[in-house]
Coordinates of C-alpha atoms and ligand atoms in Angstrom, one line a residue:
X44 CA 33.9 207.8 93.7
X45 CA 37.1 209.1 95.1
X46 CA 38.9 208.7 98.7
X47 CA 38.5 212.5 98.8
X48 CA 35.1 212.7 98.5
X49 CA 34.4 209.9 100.7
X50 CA 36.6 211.3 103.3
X51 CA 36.6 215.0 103.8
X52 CA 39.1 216.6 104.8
X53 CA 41.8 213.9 104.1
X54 CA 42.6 214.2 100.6
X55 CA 42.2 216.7 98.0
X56 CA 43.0 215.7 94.9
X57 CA 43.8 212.2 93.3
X58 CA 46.0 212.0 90.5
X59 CA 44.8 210.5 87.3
X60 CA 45.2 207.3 86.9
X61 CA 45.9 206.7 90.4
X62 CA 45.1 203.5 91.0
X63 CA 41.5 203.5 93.4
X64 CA 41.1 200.4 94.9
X65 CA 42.1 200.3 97.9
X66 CA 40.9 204.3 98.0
X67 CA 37.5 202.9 97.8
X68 CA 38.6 200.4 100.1
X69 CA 39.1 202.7 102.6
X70 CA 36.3 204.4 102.5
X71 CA 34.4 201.6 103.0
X72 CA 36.0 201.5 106.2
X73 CA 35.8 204.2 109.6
X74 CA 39.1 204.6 110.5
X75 CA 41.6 202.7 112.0
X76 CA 41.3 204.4 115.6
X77 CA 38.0 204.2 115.6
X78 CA 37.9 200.4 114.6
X79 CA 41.2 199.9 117.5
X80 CA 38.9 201.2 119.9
X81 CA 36.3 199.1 118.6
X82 CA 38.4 196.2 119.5
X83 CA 38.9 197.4 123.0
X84 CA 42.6 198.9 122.4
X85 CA 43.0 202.7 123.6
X86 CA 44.0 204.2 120.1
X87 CA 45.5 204.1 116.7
X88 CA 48.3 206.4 116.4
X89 CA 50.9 207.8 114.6
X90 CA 54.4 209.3 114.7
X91 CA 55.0 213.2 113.8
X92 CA 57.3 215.6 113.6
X93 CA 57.0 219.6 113.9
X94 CA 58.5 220.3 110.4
X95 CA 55.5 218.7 108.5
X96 CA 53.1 220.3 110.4
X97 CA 53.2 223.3 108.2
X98 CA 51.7 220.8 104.9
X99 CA 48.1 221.6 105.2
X100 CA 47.3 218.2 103.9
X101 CA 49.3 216.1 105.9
X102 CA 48.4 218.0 109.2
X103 CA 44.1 217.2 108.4
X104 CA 45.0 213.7 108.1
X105 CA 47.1 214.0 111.1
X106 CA 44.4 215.3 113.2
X107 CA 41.9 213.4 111.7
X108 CA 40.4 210.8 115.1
X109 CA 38.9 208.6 112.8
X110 CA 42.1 207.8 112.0
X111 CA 44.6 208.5 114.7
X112 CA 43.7 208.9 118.2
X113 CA 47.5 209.5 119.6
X114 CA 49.9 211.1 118.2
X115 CA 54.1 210.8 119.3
X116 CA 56.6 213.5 118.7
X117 CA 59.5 211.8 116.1
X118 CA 62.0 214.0 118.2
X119 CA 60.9 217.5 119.9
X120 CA 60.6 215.9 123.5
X121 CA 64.4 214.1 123.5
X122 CA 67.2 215.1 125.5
X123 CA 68.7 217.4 122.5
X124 CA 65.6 219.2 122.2
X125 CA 64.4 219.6 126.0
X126 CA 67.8 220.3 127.6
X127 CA 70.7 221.0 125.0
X128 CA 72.1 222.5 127.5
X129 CA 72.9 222.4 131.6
X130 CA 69.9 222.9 133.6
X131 CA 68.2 224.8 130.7
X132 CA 65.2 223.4 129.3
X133 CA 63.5 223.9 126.3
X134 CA 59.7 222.7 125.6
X135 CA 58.7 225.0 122.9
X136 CA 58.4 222.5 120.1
X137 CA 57.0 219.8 122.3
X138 CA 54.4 221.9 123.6
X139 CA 53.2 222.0 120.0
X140 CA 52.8 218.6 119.5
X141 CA 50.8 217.9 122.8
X142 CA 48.8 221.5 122.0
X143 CA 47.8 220.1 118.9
X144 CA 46.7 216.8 119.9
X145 CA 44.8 218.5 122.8
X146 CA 42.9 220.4 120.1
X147 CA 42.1 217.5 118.4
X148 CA 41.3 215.1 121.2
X149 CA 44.4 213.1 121.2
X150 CA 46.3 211.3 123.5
X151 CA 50.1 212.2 123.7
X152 CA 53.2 209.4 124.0
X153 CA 56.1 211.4 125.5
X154 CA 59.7 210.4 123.6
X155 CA 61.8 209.7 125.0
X156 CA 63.8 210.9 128.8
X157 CA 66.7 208.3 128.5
X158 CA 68.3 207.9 125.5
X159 CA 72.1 207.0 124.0
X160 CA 71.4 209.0 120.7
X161 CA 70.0 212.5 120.1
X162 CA 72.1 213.1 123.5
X163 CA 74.1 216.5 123.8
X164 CA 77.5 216.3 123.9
X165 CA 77.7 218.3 127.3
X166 CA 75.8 215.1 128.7
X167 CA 77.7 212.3 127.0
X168 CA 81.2 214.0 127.0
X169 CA 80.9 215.7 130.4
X170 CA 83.1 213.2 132.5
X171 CA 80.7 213.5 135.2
X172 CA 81.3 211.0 138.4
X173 CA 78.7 209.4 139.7
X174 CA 76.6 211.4 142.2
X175 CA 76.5 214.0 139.4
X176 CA 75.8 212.2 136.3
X177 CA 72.9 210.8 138.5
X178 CA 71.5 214.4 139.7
X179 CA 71.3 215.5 136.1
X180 CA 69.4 212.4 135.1
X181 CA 66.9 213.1 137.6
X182 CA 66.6 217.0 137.2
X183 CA 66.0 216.4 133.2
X184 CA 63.6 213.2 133.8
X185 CA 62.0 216.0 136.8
X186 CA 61.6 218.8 134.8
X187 CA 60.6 217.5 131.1
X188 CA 58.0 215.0 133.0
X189 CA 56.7 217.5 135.7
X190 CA 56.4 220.2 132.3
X191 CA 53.0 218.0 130.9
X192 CA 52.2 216.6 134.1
X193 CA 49.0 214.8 133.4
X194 CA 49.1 215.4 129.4
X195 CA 50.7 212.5 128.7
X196 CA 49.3 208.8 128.2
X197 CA 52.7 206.6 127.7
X198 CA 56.5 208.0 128.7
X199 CA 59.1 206.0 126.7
X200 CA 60.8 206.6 129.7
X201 CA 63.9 204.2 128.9
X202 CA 64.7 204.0 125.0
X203 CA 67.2 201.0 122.8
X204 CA 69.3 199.7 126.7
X205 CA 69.9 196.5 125.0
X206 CA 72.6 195.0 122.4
X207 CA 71.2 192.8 120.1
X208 CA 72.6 189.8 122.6
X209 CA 70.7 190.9 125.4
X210 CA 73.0 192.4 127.1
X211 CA 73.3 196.2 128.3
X212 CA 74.1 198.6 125.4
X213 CA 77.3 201.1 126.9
X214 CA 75.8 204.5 127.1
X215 CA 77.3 207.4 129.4
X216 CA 74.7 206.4 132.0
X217 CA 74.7 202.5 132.1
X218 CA 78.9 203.1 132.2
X219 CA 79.0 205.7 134.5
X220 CA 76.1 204.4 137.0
X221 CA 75.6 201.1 136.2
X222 CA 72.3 199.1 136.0
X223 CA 71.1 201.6 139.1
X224 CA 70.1 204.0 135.9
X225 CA 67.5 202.5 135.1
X226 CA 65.4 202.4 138.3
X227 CA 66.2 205.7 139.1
X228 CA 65.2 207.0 135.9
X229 CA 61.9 205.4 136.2
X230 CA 60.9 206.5 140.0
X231 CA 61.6 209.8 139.4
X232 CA 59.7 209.6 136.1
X233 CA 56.5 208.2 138.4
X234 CA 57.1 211.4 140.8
X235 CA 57.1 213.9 138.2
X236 CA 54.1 212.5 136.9
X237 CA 51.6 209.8 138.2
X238 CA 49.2 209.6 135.9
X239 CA 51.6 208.7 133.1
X240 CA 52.2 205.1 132.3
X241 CA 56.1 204.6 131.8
X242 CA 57.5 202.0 129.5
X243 CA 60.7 200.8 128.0
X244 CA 60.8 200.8 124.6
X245 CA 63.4 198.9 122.0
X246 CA 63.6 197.8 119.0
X247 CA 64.0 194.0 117.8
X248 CA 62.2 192.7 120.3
X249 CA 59.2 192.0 117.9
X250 CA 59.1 188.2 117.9
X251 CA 61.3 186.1 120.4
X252 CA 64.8 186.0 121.0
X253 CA 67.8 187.0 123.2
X254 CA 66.5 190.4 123.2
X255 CA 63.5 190.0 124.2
X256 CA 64.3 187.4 126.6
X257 CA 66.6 190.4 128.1
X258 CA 64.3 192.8 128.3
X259 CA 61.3 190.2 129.6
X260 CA 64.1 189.5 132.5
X261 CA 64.7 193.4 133.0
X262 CA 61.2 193.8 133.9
X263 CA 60.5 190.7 135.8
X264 CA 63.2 192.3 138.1
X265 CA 62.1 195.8 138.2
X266 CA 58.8 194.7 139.4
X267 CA 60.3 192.6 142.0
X268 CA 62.3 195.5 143.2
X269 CA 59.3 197.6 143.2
X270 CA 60.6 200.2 140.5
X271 CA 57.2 201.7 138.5
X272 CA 57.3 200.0 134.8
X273 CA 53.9 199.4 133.2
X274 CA 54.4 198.7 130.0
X275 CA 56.8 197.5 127.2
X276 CA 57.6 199.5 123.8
X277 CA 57.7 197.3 120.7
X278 CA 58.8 199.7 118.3
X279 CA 58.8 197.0 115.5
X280 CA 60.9 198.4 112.5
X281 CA 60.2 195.7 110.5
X282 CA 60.7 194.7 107.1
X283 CA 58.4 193.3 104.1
X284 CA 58.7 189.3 104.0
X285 CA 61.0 189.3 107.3
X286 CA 58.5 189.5 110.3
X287 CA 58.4 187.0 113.1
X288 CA 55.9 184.1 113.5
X289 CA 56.2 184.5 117.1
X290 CA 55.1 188.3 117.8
X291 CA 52.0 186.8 119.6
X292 CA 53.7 184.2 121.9
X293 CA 56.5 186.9 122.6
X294 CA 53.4 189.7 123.3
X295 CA 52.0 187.1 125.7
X296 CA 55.0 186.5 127.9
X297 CA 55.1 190.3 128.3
X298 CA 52.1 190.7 129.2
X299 CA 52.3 187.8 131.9
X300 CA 54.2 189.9 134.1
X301 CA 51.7 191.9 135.0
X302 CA 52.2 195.1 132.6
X303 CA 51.4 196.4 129.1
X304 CA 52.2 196.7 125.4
X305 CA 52.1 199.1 122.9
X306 CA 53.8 198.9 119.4
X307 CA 55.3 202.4 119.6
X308 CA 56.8 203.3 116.0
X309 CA 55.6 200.7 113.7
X310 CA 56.7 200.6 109.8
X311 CA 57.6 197.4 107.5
X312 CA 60.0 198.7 104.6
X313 CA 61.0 197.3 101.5
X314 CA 63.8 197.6 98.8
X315 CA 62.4 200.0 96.6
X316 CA 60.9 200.4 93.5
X317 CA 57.8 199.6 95.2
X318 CA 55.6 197.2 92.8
X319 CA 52.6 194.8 93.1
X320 CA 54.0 191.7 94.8
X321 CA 56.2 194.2 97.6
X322 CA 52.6 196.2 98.3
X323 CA 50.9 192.8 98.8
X324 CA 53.4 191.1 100.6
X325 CA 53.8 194.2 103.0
X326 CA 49.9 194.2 103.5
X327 CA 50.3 190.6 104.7
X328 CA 53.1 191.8 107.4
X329 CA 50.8 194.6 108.8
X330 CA 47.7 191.9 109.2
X331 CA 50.2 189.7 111.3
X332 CA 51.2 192.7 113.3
X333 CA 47.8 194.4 113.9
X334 CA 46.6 190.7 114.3
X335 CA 49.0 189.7 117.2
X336 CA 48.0 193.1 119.3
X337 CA 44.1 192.3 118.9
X338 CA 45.0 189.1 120.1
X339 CA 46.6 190.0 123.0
X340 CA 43.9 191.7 125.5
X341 CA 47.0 193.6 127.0
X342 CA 48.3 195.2 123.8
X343 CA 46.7 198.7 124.2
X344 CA 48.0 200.5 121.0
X345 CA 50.0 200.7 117.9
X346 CA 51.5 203.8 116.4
X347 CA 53.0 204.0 112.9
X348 CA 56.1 206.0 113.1
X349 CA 54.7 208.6 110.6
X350 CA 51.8 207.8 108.5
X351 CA 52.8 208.6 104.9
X352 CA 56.1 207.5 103.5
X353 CA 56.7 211.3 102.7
X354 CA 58.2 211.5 106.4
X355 CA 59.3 208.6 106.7
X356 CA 62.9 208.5 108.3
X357 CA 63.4 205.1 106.2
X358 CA 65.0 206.6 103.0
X359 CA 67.7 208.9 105.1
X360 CA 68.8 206.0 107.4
X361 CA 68.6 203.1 104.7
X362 CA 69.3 204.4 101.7
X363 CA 67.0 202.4 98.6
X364 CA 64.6 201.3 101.1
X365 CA 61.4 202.9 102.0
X366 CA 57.6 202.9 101.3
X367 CA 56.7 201.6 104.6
X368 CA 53.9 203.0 105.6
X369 CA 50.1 202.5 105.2
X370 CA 50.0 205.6 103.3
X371 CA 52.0 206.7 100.5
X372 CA 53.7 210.2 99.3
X373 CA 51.0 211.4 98.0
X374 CA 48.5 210.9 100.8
X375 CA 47.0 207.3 98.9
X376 CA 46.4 204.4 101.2
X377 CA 47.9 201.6 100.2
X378 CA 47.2 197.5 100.5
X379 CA 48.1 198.4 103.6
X380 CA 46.0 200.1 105.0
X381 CA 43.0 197.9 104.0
X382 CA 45.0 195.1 105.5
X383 CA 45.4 196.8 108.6
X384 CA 41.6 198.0 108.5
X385 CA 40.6 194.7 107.9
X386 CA 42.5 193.0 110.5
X387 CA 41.0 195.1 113.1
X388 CA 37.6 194.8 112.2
X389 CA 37.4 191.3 111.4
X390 CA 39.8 189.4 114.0
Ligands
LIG201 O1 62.2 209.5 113.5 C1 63.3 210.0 114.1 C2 64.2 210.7 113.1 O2 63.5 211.9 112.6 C3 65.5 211.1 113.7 O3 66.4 211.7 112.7 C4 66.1 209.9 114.3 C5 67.5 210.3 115.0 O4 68.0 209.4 115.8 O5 65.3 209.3 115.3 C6 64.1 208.9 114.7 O6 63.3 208.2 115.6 C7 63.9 207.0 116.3 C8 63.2 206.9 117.6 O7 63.4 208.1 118.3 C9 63.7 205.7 118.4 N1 63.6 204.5 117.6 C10 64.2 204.6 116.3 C11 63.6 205.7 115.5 C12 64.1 205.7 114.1 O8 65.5 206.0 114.1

């Protein structure tokens, strides 16, 4: 039997002499949202972009609930999309993305308000004092939030403040405001929008560590000072045969303050050609991931940062790495996947 016939809608065609294992695998399985929300988490998701929304394939799988019950723009809500230039805002391709999911009955993870990168060059290079730079933080945060007012689940309201040290990564905001940016980007993200949960979301702050100490600190203060933060963004760009042993423990502390998780852009690469060992090894480091969130009541979600390594951003950014996803280019699951499957289902 094949995946496609097992599945409809998700694949149609296998290639000959594909190998069908773990096709048959997942079939034998009802999704990967479906068995999340089994487990008492709020969704499976995945990444996206609005260039592959025009592959016919991709987009069924994409919409596909079993599979994916969230779905995060890759870029169209950040600053250079929304506002590339003063005070004129642009939520065309955004508006896509959260039409789509609406269609399908999806939830929506707005990314990302405050960010150093993807930043126009009128914001970053704009020698703005203070009192300014701070006005047109708040009337972007305002205006992008206030646009899908109760459409959106998550905000990744603050994205990558932190150096690999744990200390604050310079950006035109943190130099020209300070620290201050933070909790005003947040409070007017929660007037713009109450229904939306608002998180801070990094990178390397998987396992434990001076990062994650940072940004465990960050919060601890934020809620002290009564600044709205409800959850923390693992991103976890991981790599095959590299992931922590302490994603639980770390997941835990986070959690002990009083907010949530959610791994926001989740994919483990490896040095390609992809073979056997790499494919097994890499459905080993998904189990441990998916593992930790169903162990940790407070870990609402996980989204893979594109679902098929045929979007992956891995290949333009490391150049000989890739293959990170659950599914591959041609719209197979891999070991993957069943690991992941399996890990929700059985844990
Ligand atoms: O997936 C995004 C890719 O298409 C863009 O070219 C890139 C540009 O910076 O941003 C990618 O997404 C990033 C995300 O917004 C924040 N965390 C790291 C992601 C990978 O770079």
């Amino acid at each position: 039997m094949h995946y496609s016939e097992c599945i409809p809608g998700t694949v149609t065609t296998v290639k000959a002499g594909a190998p069908t294992h773990t096709a048959r695998a997942a079939a034998a399985y009802p999704g990967l949202n479906t068995l999340a929300k089994a487990k008492g988490k709020v969704y499976f998701g995945s990444g996206t972009d609005n260039p592959e929304l025009t592959d016919a394939q991709y987009l069924a799988l994409l919409s596909n609930t079993r599979e994916f019950g969230q779905i995060t723009p890759g870029n169209s809500m950040k600053w250079d999309a929304t506002e590339g230039s003063r005070d004129a805002f642009n939520f065309t391709r955004g508006e896509t993305i959260v039409a789509l999911a609406e269609k399908n009955g999806q939830q929506v993870r707005g990314h990302t308000l405050v960010w150093h990168n993807q930043l126009p060059n009128w914001v970053s290079n704009g020698g703005f004092d203070n009192a300014t730079l701070i006005s047109i933080l708040e009337n972007h945060i305002t205006k992008v939030v206030a646009n899908w007012k109760g459409r959106i689940l998550h905000w990744d309201v603050l994205n990558e403040i932190f150096n690999e040290n744990g200390t604050w990564r310079p950006s035109v905001f943190y130099n020209t405001i300070g620290e201050a940016f933070l909790g005003i980007a947040l409070r007017a993200a929660r007037a713009a929008d109450p229904y939306a949960k608002l998180y801070i979301n990094d990178y390397n702050i998987d396992g434990t560590g001076a990062k994650s100490t940072a940004m465990y600190k960050l919060v601890e203060k934020l809620l002290a000072e009564g600044v709205p933060v409800d959850g923390i963004g693992v991103q976890a760009h991981l790599i095959v045969g590299n992931v922590s042993s302490t994603l639980q423990t770390n997941w835990e502390r986070f959690t002990s303050l009083g907010v949530d998780v959610a791994i926001t852009e989740l994919d483990i690469r490896m040095t390609l050609p992809v073979d056997e060992a790499k494919l097994a090894q890499q459905a080993e480091d998904y189990k441990k991931v998916v593992t930790a969130c169903v162990n940790v009541p407070r870990c609402v979600g996980i989204t893979v940062w594109d679902y098929t390594d045929k979007y992956s951003w891995i290949p333009r950014f490391f150049p000989g790495q890739g293959a990170a996803l659950p599914w591959d280019k041609d719209f197979t699951v891999k070991p993957a996947y069943e690991a992941i499957a399996a890990a929700l289902a059985y844990n």
